[in-house]
Amino acid sequence: MHAEKEFFIISTIMDNSLPPFKVFSGTNSQYMAEEICKSLGVELGKMNIQHFADGEFEVSFEESIRGCEVYLVQSTFPNTDNLMELLLMIDAAKRASAKSIIAVMPYFGWARQDRKDKPRVSIAAKLVADLLMTAGVNRVITMDLHADQIQGFFNVPVDHLYASSVFIPYIQSLNLDNMVIATPDVGGAKRANSYAKYLDLPLVLCHKQRAKANVVAKMTVIGDVKDKNVILIDDMCDTAGTIVKAASLMMENGAKSVRALCSHAIMSDPATDRVNESPLTEMIFTNSIPYRKHCDKCTIISVAKLFADTIRRVHDNESISSQYLIK
């Protein structure tokens, strides 16, 4: 009897029935998590988020994650509930004895506040990084940060992916002649220049002056766009004011067509109306943020496979550098 009991204990210890990693999702990023899981060939983990009358909510894992590598898929786009959900998910995973906790954040919000550009302001990107690490995250996987240096705000590994992995094949599939790459502001010159160098195309810059946040006072084109098919590159589109103004200016300067590629479709009102009424031929986004409004000019490209491949490589301790076409 004693021997049988000992055999049962050894068998239980050696039982590897639990998957090597599990993927869970917050409320508003479930569409992305489901695509990632489909690409990985695993089931999305069971999680419950209970909301209270006063707006608070409680996060609980509905299956054991003890000793598991846990991937939590959640973009922190507006509103702040998405960030709070992610923090509670990380805390719950830590308290449930997860082996490691990886935050998969296709869109890293609050990133525009990455430095002190005037006196007495916060650096929200650093604060969010501190919150994630305090909650207990062991690694972050994200895409097209507003500024590359945000990676340095973390004391844990950050895998910074680039939407160029899906955008460049799309640009090439258009088969347009006389293309130029453009940036709607000087701040995005490095990003746009990477596309221009990879595709061996000219680079055009827009210089803008803001009256205040989200309001462009004046814009100037630096470079030749006459009879060109222009591809505008940016990391995010919020109110679409800058993109639409840049597209209008390009057309006024003789451009044949203007398309815009933006990694993150924030698209705060009245962005959709502005794009619909603009001279833009097409607006291309990734699905890092759910865009549920109707816009005939918008094309959405999925980055779920990019994140799924990265998760697999991180889990298998493989290099992810092959994921990058350009940086």
mmCIF file of C-alpha atoms in Angstrom:
data_model
loop_
_atom_site.group_PDB
_atom_site.id
_atom_site.type_symbol
_atom_site.label_atom_id
_atom_site.label_comp_id
_atom_site.label_asym_id
_atom_site.label_seq_id
_atom_site.Cartn_x
_atom_site.Cartn_y
_atom_site.Cartn_z
ATOM 1 C CA MET A 1 0.000 0.000 0.000
ATOM 2 C CA HIS A 2 2.832 2.343 0.872
ATOM 3 C CA ALA A 3 4.554 1.581 -2.452
ATOM 4 C CA GLU A 4 1.359 2.335 -4.393
ATOM 5 C CA LYS A 5 0.999 5.664 -2.623
ATOM 6 C CA GLU A 6 4.634 6.560 -3.360
ATOM 7 C CA PHE A 7 4.153 5.634 -7.054
ATOM 8 C CA PHE A 8 1.061 7.871 -7.219
ATOM 9 C CA ILE A 9 2.972 10.830 -5.761
ATOM 10 C CA ILE A 10 5.864 10.404 -8.246
ATOM 11 C CA SER A 11 3.425 10.081 -11.169
ATOM 12 C CA THR A 12 1.639 13.239 -10.111
ATOM 13 C CA ILE A 13 4.898 15.198 -9.872
ATOM 14 C CA MET A 14 5.993 13.999 -13.328
ATOM 15 C CA ASP A 15 2.601 14.788 -14.911
ATOM 16 C CA ASN A 16 3.169 17.468 -17.540
ATOM 17 C CA SER A 17 -0.481 17.839 -18.561
ATOM 18 C CA LEU A 18 -0.473 21.612 -18.008
ATOM 19 C CA PRO A 19 0.524 23.591 -21.128
ATOM 20 C CA PRO A 20 3.955 25.284 -21.012
ATOM 21 C CA PHE A 21 2.303 28.701 -21.269
ATOM 22 C CA LYS A 22 -1.178 30.244 -21.128
ATOM 23 C CA VAL A 23 -2.644 33.283 -22.848
ATOM 24 C CA PHE A 24 -5.283 35.496 -21.221
ATOM 25 C CA SER A 25 -6.974 38.687 -22.312
ATOM 26 C CA GLY A 26 -8.471 41.843 -20.896
ATOM 27 C CA THR A 27 -11.996 42.874 -21.878
ATOM 28 C CA ASN A 28 -11.301 45.095 -24.880
ATOM 29 C CA SER A 29 -8.347 43.201 -26.361
ATOM 30 C CA GLN A 30 -10.074 39.820 -26.546
ATOM 31 C CA TYR A 31 -10.387 40.033 -30.339
ATOM 32 C CA MET A 32 -6.574 40.243 -30.571
ATOM 33 C CA ALA A 33 -5.968 37.500 -27.991
ATOM 34 C CA GLU A 34 -8.285 35.132 -29.868
ATOM 35 C CA GLU A 35 -6.363 35.712 -33.111
ATOM 36 C CA ILE A 36 -3.038 35.203 -31.312
ATOM 37 C CA CYS A 37 -4.273 31.946 -29.746
ATOM 38 C CA LYS A 38 -5.560 30.708 -33.111
ATOM 39 C CA SER A 39 -2.137 31.347 -34.641
ATOM 40 C CA LEU A 40 -0.412 29.597 -31.713
ATOM 41 C CA GLY A 41 -2.850 26.661 -31.739
ATOM 42 C CA VAL A 42 -3.813 27.090 -28.068
ATOM 43 C CA GLU A 43 -7.047 27.949 -26.287
ATOM 44 C CA LEU A 44 -7.576 31.374 -24.746
ATOM 45 C CA GLY A 45 -7.393 31.107 -20.964
ATOM 46 C CA LYS A 46 -10.523 31.527 -18.856
ATOM 47 C CA MET A 47 -10.726 34.783 -16.944
ATOM 48 C CA ASN A 48 -13.559 36.588 -15.181
ATOM 49 C CA ILE A 49 -13.780 40.348 -14.772
ATOM 50 C CA GLN A 50 -16.653 41.298 -12.456
ATOM 51 C CA HIS A 51 -17.861 44.908 -12.490
ATOM 52 C CA PHE A 52 -19.394 46.639 -9.485
ATOM 53 C CA ALA A 53 -22.021 49.373 -9.503
ATOM 54 C CA ASP A 54 -19.530 52.099 -8.561
ATOM 55 C CA GLY A 55 -17.248 51.365 -11.517
ATOM 56 C CA GLU A 56 -14.721 49.161 -9.710
ATOM 57 C CA PHE A 57 -13.978 45.711 -11.072
ATOM 58 C CA GLU A 58 -12.405 42.490 -9.855
ATOM 59 C CA VAL A 59 -10.150 40.225 -11.920
ATOM 60 C CA SER A 60 -9.907 36.469 -11.346
ATOM 61 C CA PHE A 61 -8.324 33.593 -13.255
ATOM 62 C CA GLU A 62 -10.806 30.746 -13.685
ATOM 63 C CA GLU A 63 -8.128 28.049 -14.067
ATOM 64 C CA SER A 64 -4.854 27.192 -12.374
ATOM 65 C CA ILE A 65 -1.792 29.117 -13.524
ATOM 66 C CA ARG A 66 0.560 27.893 -10.808
ATOM 67 C CA GLY A 67 4.034 27.487 -12.307
ATOM 68 C CA CYS A 68 2.876 28.664 -15.758
ATOM 69 C CA GLU A 69 4.347 31.247 -18.100
ATOM 70 C CA VAL A 70 1.417 33.646 -18.401
ATOM 71 C CA TYR A 71 0.902 36.027 -21.339
ATOM 72 C CA LEU A 72 -1.608 38.825 -20.680
ATOM 73 C CA VAL A 73 -2.880 40.508 -23.859
ATOM 74 C CA GLN A 74 -4.108 44.047 -23.254
ATOM 75 C CA SER A 75 -3.598 47.336 -25.085
ATOM 76 C CA THR A 76 -3.829 50.370 -22.816
ATOM 77 C CA PHE A 77 -5.843 52.607 -25.131
ATOM 78 C CA PRO A 78 -8.408 55.049 -23.699
ATOM 79 C CA ASN A 79 -10.099 54.812 -21.320
ATOM 80 C CA THR A 80 -7.977 54.122 -18.252
ATOM 81 C CA ASP A 81 -9.994 50.989 -17.374
ATOM 82 C CA ASN A 82 -7.825 49.072 -19.864
ATOM 83 C CA LEU A 83 -4.640 49.994 -17.999
ATOM 84 C CA MET A 84 -6.227 49.235 -14.630
ATOM 85 C CA GLU A 85 -7.472 45.872 -15.886
ATOM 86 C CA LEU A 86 -3.950 44.953 -16.984
ATOM 87 C CA LEU A 87 -2.478 45.953 -13.614
ATOM 88 C CA LEU A 88 -5.051 43.837 -11.767
ATOM 89 C CA MET A 89 -4.427 40.897 -14.129
ATOM 90 C CA ILE A 90 -0.686 41.088 -13.401
ATOM 91 C CA ASP A 91 -1.301 41.304 -9.647
ATOM 92 C CA ALA A 92 -3.736 38.370 -9.723
ATOM 93 C CA ALA A 93 -1.271 36.257 -11.742
ATOM 94 C CA LYS A 94 1.526 37.033 -9.280
ATOM 95 C CA ARG A 95 -0.665 36.062 -6.316
ATOM 96 C CA ALA A 96 -1.708 32.863 -8.132
ATOM 97 C CA SER A 97 1.968 31.747 -8.278
ATOM 98 C CA ALA A 98 2.543 32.171 -12.018
ATOM 99 C CA LYS A 99 6.128 31.315 -12.966
ATOM 100 C CA SER A 100 6.499 34.458 -15.091
ATOM 101 C CA ILE A 101 4.142 37.211 -16.250
ATOM 102 C CA ILE A 102 4.497 38.773 -19.695
ATOM 103 C CA ALA A 103 2.388 41.787 -20.651
ATOM 104 C CA VAL A 104 1.545 41.728 -24.377
ATOM 105 C CA MET A 105 0.642 45.340 -25.172
ATOM 106 C CA PRO A 106 0.090 45.890 -28.905
ATOM 107 C CA TYR A 107 -0.560 49.554 -28.052
ATOM 108 C CA PHE A 108 1.311 51.149 -25.144
ATOM 109 C CA GLY A 109 -0.786 54.133 -24.039
ATOM 110 C CA TRP A 110 0.318 57.323 -22.278
ATOM 111 C CA ALA A 111 3.481 57.210 -24.382
ATOM 112 C CA ARG A 112 3.242 60.745 -25.752
ATOM 113 C CA GLN A 113 4.231 62.010 -22.293
ATOM 114 C CA ASP A 114 7.766 60.637 -22.401
ATOM 115 C CA ARG A 115 9.785 63.655 -21.211
ATOM 116 C CA LYS A 116 9.516 67.038 -19.511
ATOM 117 C CA ASP A 117 8.961 69.382 -22.440
ATOM 118 C CA LYS A 118 7.870 72.229 -20.151
ATOM 119 C CA PRO A 119 8.037 72.907 -16.405
ATOM 120 C CA ARG A 120 5.855 71.105 -13.855
ATOM 121 C CA VAL A 121 4.526 68.260 -16.030
ATOM 122 C CA SER A 122 4.402 64.528 -15.419
ATOM 123 C CA ILE A 123 6.211 61.853 -17.407
ATOM 124 C CA ALA A 124 3.282 59.471 -17.778
ATOM 125 C CA ALA A 125 5.151 56.859 -19.841
ATOM 126 C CA LYS A 126 7.642 56.374 -16.996
ATOM 127 C CA LEU A 127 4.818 56.229 -14.438
ATOM 128 C CA VAL A 128 3.023 53.489 -16.432
ATOM 129 C CA ALA A 129 6.290 51.527 -16.675
ATOM 130 C CA ASP A 130 6.716 51.807 -12.883
ATOM 131 C CA LEU A 131 3.124 50.688 -12.294
ATOM 132 C CA LEU A 132 3.572 47.605 -14.491
ATOM 133 C CA MET A 133 6.818 46.613 -12.758
ATOM 134 C CA THR A 134 5.396 47.237 -9.284
ATOM 135 C CA ALA A 135 2.391 45.075 -10.151
ATOM 136 C CA GLY A 136 4.833 42.262 -10.951
ATOM 137 C CA VAL A 137 5.395 42.073 -14.723
ATOM 138 C CA ASN A 138 8.526 40.132 -15.792
ATOM 139 C CA ARG A 139 8.570 41.142 -19.461
ATOM 140 C CA VAL A 140 6.759 43.430 -21.900
ATOM 141 C CA ILE A 141 6.028 42.805 -25.581
ATOM 142 C CA THR A 142 4.775 45.896 -27.406
ATOM 143 C CA MET A 143 4.767 47.538 -30.843
ATOM 144 C CA ASP A 144 5.704 50.930 -32.296
ATOM 145 C CA LEU A 145 6.217 52.908 -29.113
ATOM 146 C CA HIS A 146 5.751 56.643 -29.570
ATOM 147 C CA ALA A 147 9.434 56.996 -28.651
ATOM 148 C CA ASP A 148 12.013 54.184 -28.653
ATOM 149 C CA GLN A 149 13.616 55.421 -25.424
ATOM 150 C CA ILE A 150 10.529 54.361 -23.438
ATOM 151 C CA GLN A 151 12.123 50.896 -23.387
ATOM 152 C CA GLY A 152 14.684 52.374 -21.000
ATOM 153 C CA PHE A 153 11.957 53.234 -18.481
ATOM 154 C CA PHE A 154 11.677 49.515 -17.678
ATOM 155 C CA ASN A 155 13.988 47.389 -15.561
ATOM 156 C CA VAL A 156 12.632 44.226 -17.202
ATOM 157 C CA PRO A 157 13.138 43.028 -20.809
ATOM 158 C CA VAL A 158 11.074 44.841 -23.452
ATOM 159 C CA ASP A 159 10.513 43.296 -26.894
ATOM 160 C CA HIS A 160 9.728 46.251 -29.143
ATOM 161 C CA LEU A 161 8.107 45.100 -32.391
ATOM 162 C CA TYR A 162 7.512 47.202 -35.501
ATOM 163 C CA ALA A 163 4.417 47.469 -37.692
ATOM 164 C CA SER A 164 6.765 47.763 -40.680
ATOM 165 C CA SER A 165 6.738 43.945 -40.678
ATOM 166 C CA VAL A 166 3.185 44.087 -42.086
ATOM 167 C CA PHE A 167 3.159 47.569 -43.632
ATOM 168 C CA ILE A 168 6.093 47.111 -46.011
ATOM 169 C CA PRO A 169 4.621 44.026 -47.744
ATOM 170 C CA TYR A 170 1.370 45.993 -48.083
ATOM 171 C CA ILE A 171 3.154 48.989 -49.647
ATOM 172 C CA GLN A 172 4.920 46.657 -52.084
ATOM 173 C CA SER A 173 1.603 44.994 -52.986
ATOM 174 C CA LEU A 174 0.182 48.348 -54.148
ATOM 175 C CA ASN A 175 2.580 48.341 -57.146
ATOM 176 C CA LEU A 176 2.498 52.134 -57.391
ATOM 177 C CA ASP A 177 4.965 54.076 -59.532
ATOM 178 C CA ASN A 178 6.660 57.323 -58.478
ATOM 179 C CA MET A 179 6.219 56.640 -54.777
ATOM 180 C CA VAL A 180 7.648 58.821 -52.028
ATOM 181 C CA ILE A 181 7.638 58.234 -48.274
ATOM 182 C CA ALA A 182 6.536 61.168 -46.151
ATOM 183 C CA THR A 183 6.146 62.021 -42.490
ATOM 184 C CA PRO A 184 3.430 64.382 -41.201
ATOM 185 C CA ASP A 185 5.851 65.900 -38.666
ATOM 186 C CA VAL A 186 9.589 66.153 -38.118
ATOM 187 C CA GLY A 187 9.313 64.006 -34.973
ATOM 188 C CA GLY A 188 8.504 60.993 -37.150
ATOM 189 C CA ALA A 189 11.424 61.559 -39.523
ATOM 190 C CA LYS A 190 13.481 58.639 -38.183
ATOM 191 C CA ARG A 191 10.583 56.188 -38.624
ATOM 192 C CA ALA A 192 9.756 57.416 -42.142
ATOM 193 C CA ASN A 193 13.430 57.457 -43.143
ATOM 194 C CA SER A 194 13.706 53.761 -42.217
ATOM 195 C CA TYR A 195 10.891 52.956 -44.663
ATOM 196 C CA ALA A 196 12.431 55.173 -47.354
ATOM 197 C CA LYS A 197 15.844 53.512 -47.024
ATOM 198 C CA TYR A 198 14.432 49.978 -47.075
ATOM 199 C CA LEU A 199 12.238 50.669 -50.116
ATOM 200 C CA ASP A 200 14.867 52.904 -51.786
ATOM 201 C CA LEU A 201 12.419 55.792 -52.118
ATOM 202 C CA PRO A 202 12.735 59.577 -51.623
ATOM 203 C CA LEU A 203 11.745 61.084 -48.267
ATOM 204 C CA VAL A 204 9.496 64.127 -47.833
ATOM 205 C CA LEU A 205 9.009 65.946 -44.520
ATOM 206 C CA CYS A 206 6.169 68.050 -43.175
ATOM 207 C CA HIS A 207 7.035 70.720 -40.658
ATOM 208 C CA LYS A 208 4.108 71.606 -38.407
ATOM 209 C CA GLN A 209 3.552 74.235 -35.753
ATOM 210 C CA ARG A 210 0.907 73.506 -33.117
ATOM 211 C CA ALA A 211 -1.396 76.104 -31.600
ATOM 212 C CA LYS A 212 -2.055 73.617 -28.776
ATOM 213 C CA ALA A 213 -2.357 69.835 -28.305
ATOM 214 C CA ASN A 214 -4.295 68.204 -31.192
ATOM 215 C CA VAL A 215 -4.499 71.547 -33.058
ATOM 216 C CA VAL A 216 -2.118 72.290 -35.964
ATOM 217 C CA ALA A 217 -1.611 75.997 -36.684
ATOM 218 C CA LYS A 218 0.690 75.844 -39.737
ATOM 219 C CA MET A 219 2.294 73.161 -41.900
ATOM 220 C CA THR A 220 4.963 73.249 -44.615
ATOM 221 C CA VAL A 221 6.114 70.543 -47.068
ATOM 222 C CA ILE A 222 9.862 69.985 -47.417
ATOM 223 C CA GLY A 223 10.539 67.995 -50.606
ATOM 224 C CA ASP A 224 9.022 67.313 -54.022
ATOM 225 C CA VAL A 225 5.642 65.554 -54.237
ATOM 226 C CA LYS A 226 4.501 66.702 -57.700
ATOM 227 C CA ASP A 227 3.025 63.755 -59.675
ATOM 228 C CA LYS A 228 4.033 61.397 -56.854
ATOM 229 C CA ASN A 229 2.090 58.724 -54.990
ATOM 230 C CA VAL A 230 2.712 59.711 -51.383
ATOM 231 C CA ILE A 231 2.816 57.263 -48.454
ATOM 232 C CA LEU A 232 2.530 59.072 -45.110
ATOM 233 C CA ILE A 233 3.992 57.164 -42.139
ATOM 234 C CA ASP A 234 3.039 57.785 -38.507
ATOM 235 C CA ASP A 235 2.830 55.782 -35.271
ATOM 236 C CA MET A 236 -0.694 56.797 -34.259
ATOM 237 C CA CYS A 237 -3.729 58.706 -35.453
ATOM 238 C CA ASP A 238 -5.712 60.442 -32.718
ATOM 239 C CA THR A 239 -7.978 63.194 -34.065
ATOM 240 C CA ALA A 240 -6.558 62.840 -37.626
ATOM 241 C CA GLY A 241 -5.991 66.606 -37.798
ATOM 242 C CA THR A 242 -2.291 66.351 -38.664
ATOM 243 C CA ILE A 243 -2.682 63.482 -41.167
ATOM 244 C CA VAL A 244 -5.573 65.157 -43.016
ATOM 245 C CA LYS A 245 -3.817 68.546 -43.119
ATOM 246 C CA ALA A 246 -0.639 66.874 -44.435
ATOM 247 C CA ALA A 247 -2.613 64.982 -47.101
ATOM 248 C CA SER A 248 -4.380 68.172 -48.219
ATOM 249 C CA LEU A 249 -1.049 70.016 -48.412
ATOM 250 C CA MET A 250 0.489 67.194 -50.485
ATOM 251 C CA MET A 251 -2.401 67.312 -52.968
ATOM 252 C CA GLU A 252 -2.133 71.115 -53.179
ATOM 253 C CA ASN A 253 1.540 70.629 -54.068
ATOM 254 C CA GLY A 254 0.663 68.359 -57.000
ATOM 255 C CA ALA A 255 0.672 64.843 -55.487
ATOM 256 C CA LYS A 256 -1.107 62.168 -57.559
ATOM 257 C CA SER A 257 -2.439 60.343 -54.474
ATOM 258 C CA VAL A 258 -1.865 60.228 -50.716
ATOM 259 C CA ARG A 259 -2.145 57.194 -48.466
ATOM 260 C CA ALA A 260 -1.432 57.104 -44.734
ATOM 261 C CA LEU A 261 -0.088 54.223 -42.653
ATOM 262 C CA CYS A 262 -0.580 54.568 -38.903
ATOM 263 C CA SER A 263 0.233 51.781 -36.457
ATOM 264 C CA HIS A 264 -2.418 52.653 -33.874
ATOM 265 C CA ALA A 265 -5.988 53.717 -34.722
ATOM 266 C CA ILE A 266 -6.903 55.825 -31.697
ATOM 267 C CA MET A 267 -9.314 57.768 -33.937
ATOM 268 C CA SER A 268 -10.936 60.065 -31.378
ATOM 269 C CA ASP A 269 -13.945 61.984 -32.681
ATOM 270 C CA PRO A 270 -14.147 63.630 -35.193
ATOM 271 C CA ALA A 271 -11.286 61.628 -36.748
ATOM 272 C CA THR A 272 -13.453 59.264 -38.826
ATOM 273 C CA ASP A 273 -15.424 62.132 -40.387
ATOM 274 C CA ARG A 274 -12.202 63.990 -41.148
ATOM 275 C CA VAL A 275 -10.703 60.974 -42.927
ATOM 276 C CA ASN A 276 -13.908 60.334 -44.906
ATOM 277 C CA GLU A 277 -14.002 63.955 -46.061
ATOM 278 C CA SER A 278 -10.235 64.224 -46.710
ATOM 279 C CA PRO A 279 -8.313 63.846 -50.005
ATOM 280 C CA LEU A 280 -6.711 60.665 -48.603
ATOM 281 C CA THR A 281 -7.035 57.713 -50.975
ATOM 282 C CA GLU A 282 -6.627 55.205 -48.153
ATOM 283 C CA MET A 283 -5.886 55.050 -44.421
ATOM 284 C CA ILE A 284 -4.143 51.874 -43.236
ATOM 285 C CA PHE A 285 -3.993 50.773 -39.586
ATOM 286 C CA THR A 286 -3.003 47.691 -37.647
ATOM 287 C CA ASN A 287 -5.554 46.114 -35.308
ATOM 288 C CA SER A 288 -3.553 46.993 -32.166
ATOM 289 C CA ILE A 289 -6.617 49.020 -31.095
ATOM 290 C CA PRO A 290 -10.165 47.936 -31.979
ATOM 291 C CA TYR A 291 -11.560 50.336 -34.591
ATOM 292 C CA ARG A 292 -15.306 49.796 -34.784
ATOM 293 C CA LYS A 293 -16.511 52.863 -36.677
ATOM 294 C CA HIS A 294 -17.345 52.801 -40.380
ATOM 295 C CA CYS A 295 -14.840 54.420 -42.719
ATOM 296 C CA ASP A 296 -14.761 53.454 -46.406
ATOM 297 C CA LYS A 297 -11.165 54.653 -46.709
ATOM 298 C CA CYS A 298 -9.807 52.587 -43.805
ATOM 299 C CA THR A 299 -7.957 49.280 -44.169
ATOM 300 C CA ILE A 300 -7.062 47.209 -41.099
ATOM 301 C CA ILE A 301 -4.088 44.817 -41.160
ATOM 302 C CA SER A 302 -3.768 42.234 -38.400
ATOM 303 C CA VAL A 303 -0.565 41.970 -36.344
ATOM 304 C CA ALA A 304 -1.784 38.935 -34.380
ATOM 305 C CA LYS A 305 0.595 36.567 -36.182
ATOM 306 C CA LEU A 306 3.513 38.916 -35.460
ATOM 307 C CA PHE A 307 2.718 38.786 -31.732
ATOM 308 C CA ALA A 308 2.012 35.041 -31.799
ATOM 309 C CA ASP A 309 5.397 34.341 -33.425
ATOM 310 C CA THR A 310 7.100 36.556 -30.852
ATOM 311 C CA ILE A 311 5.371 34.767 -27.957
ATOM 312 C CA ARG A 312 6.488 31.406 -29.343
ATOM 313 C CA ARG A 313 10.078 32.633 -29.782
ATOM 314 C CA VAL A 314 10.196 34.147 -26.279
ATOM 315 C CA HIS A 315 8.868 30.932 -24.795
ATOM 316 C CA ASP A 316 11.378 28.807 -26.760
ATOM 317 C CA ASN A 317 14.251 31.206 -25.941
ATOM 318 C CA GLU A 318 14.776 31.947 -29.626
ATOM 319 C CA SER A 319 15.960 35.214 -31.170
ATOM 320 C CA ILE A 320 13.225 37.590 -32.323
ATOM 321 C CA SER A 321 15.492 39.722 -34.542
ATOM 322 C CA SER A 322 14.173 37.987 -37.664
ATOM 323 C CA GLN A 323 10.811 39.614 -36.878
ATOM 324 C CA TYR A 324 12.222 42.994 -37.902
ATOM 325 C CA LEU A 325 12.263 44.153 -41.521
ATOM 326 C CA ILE A 326 13.343 47.604 -40.411
ATOM 327 C CA LYS A 327 13.611 49.381 -37.055
#
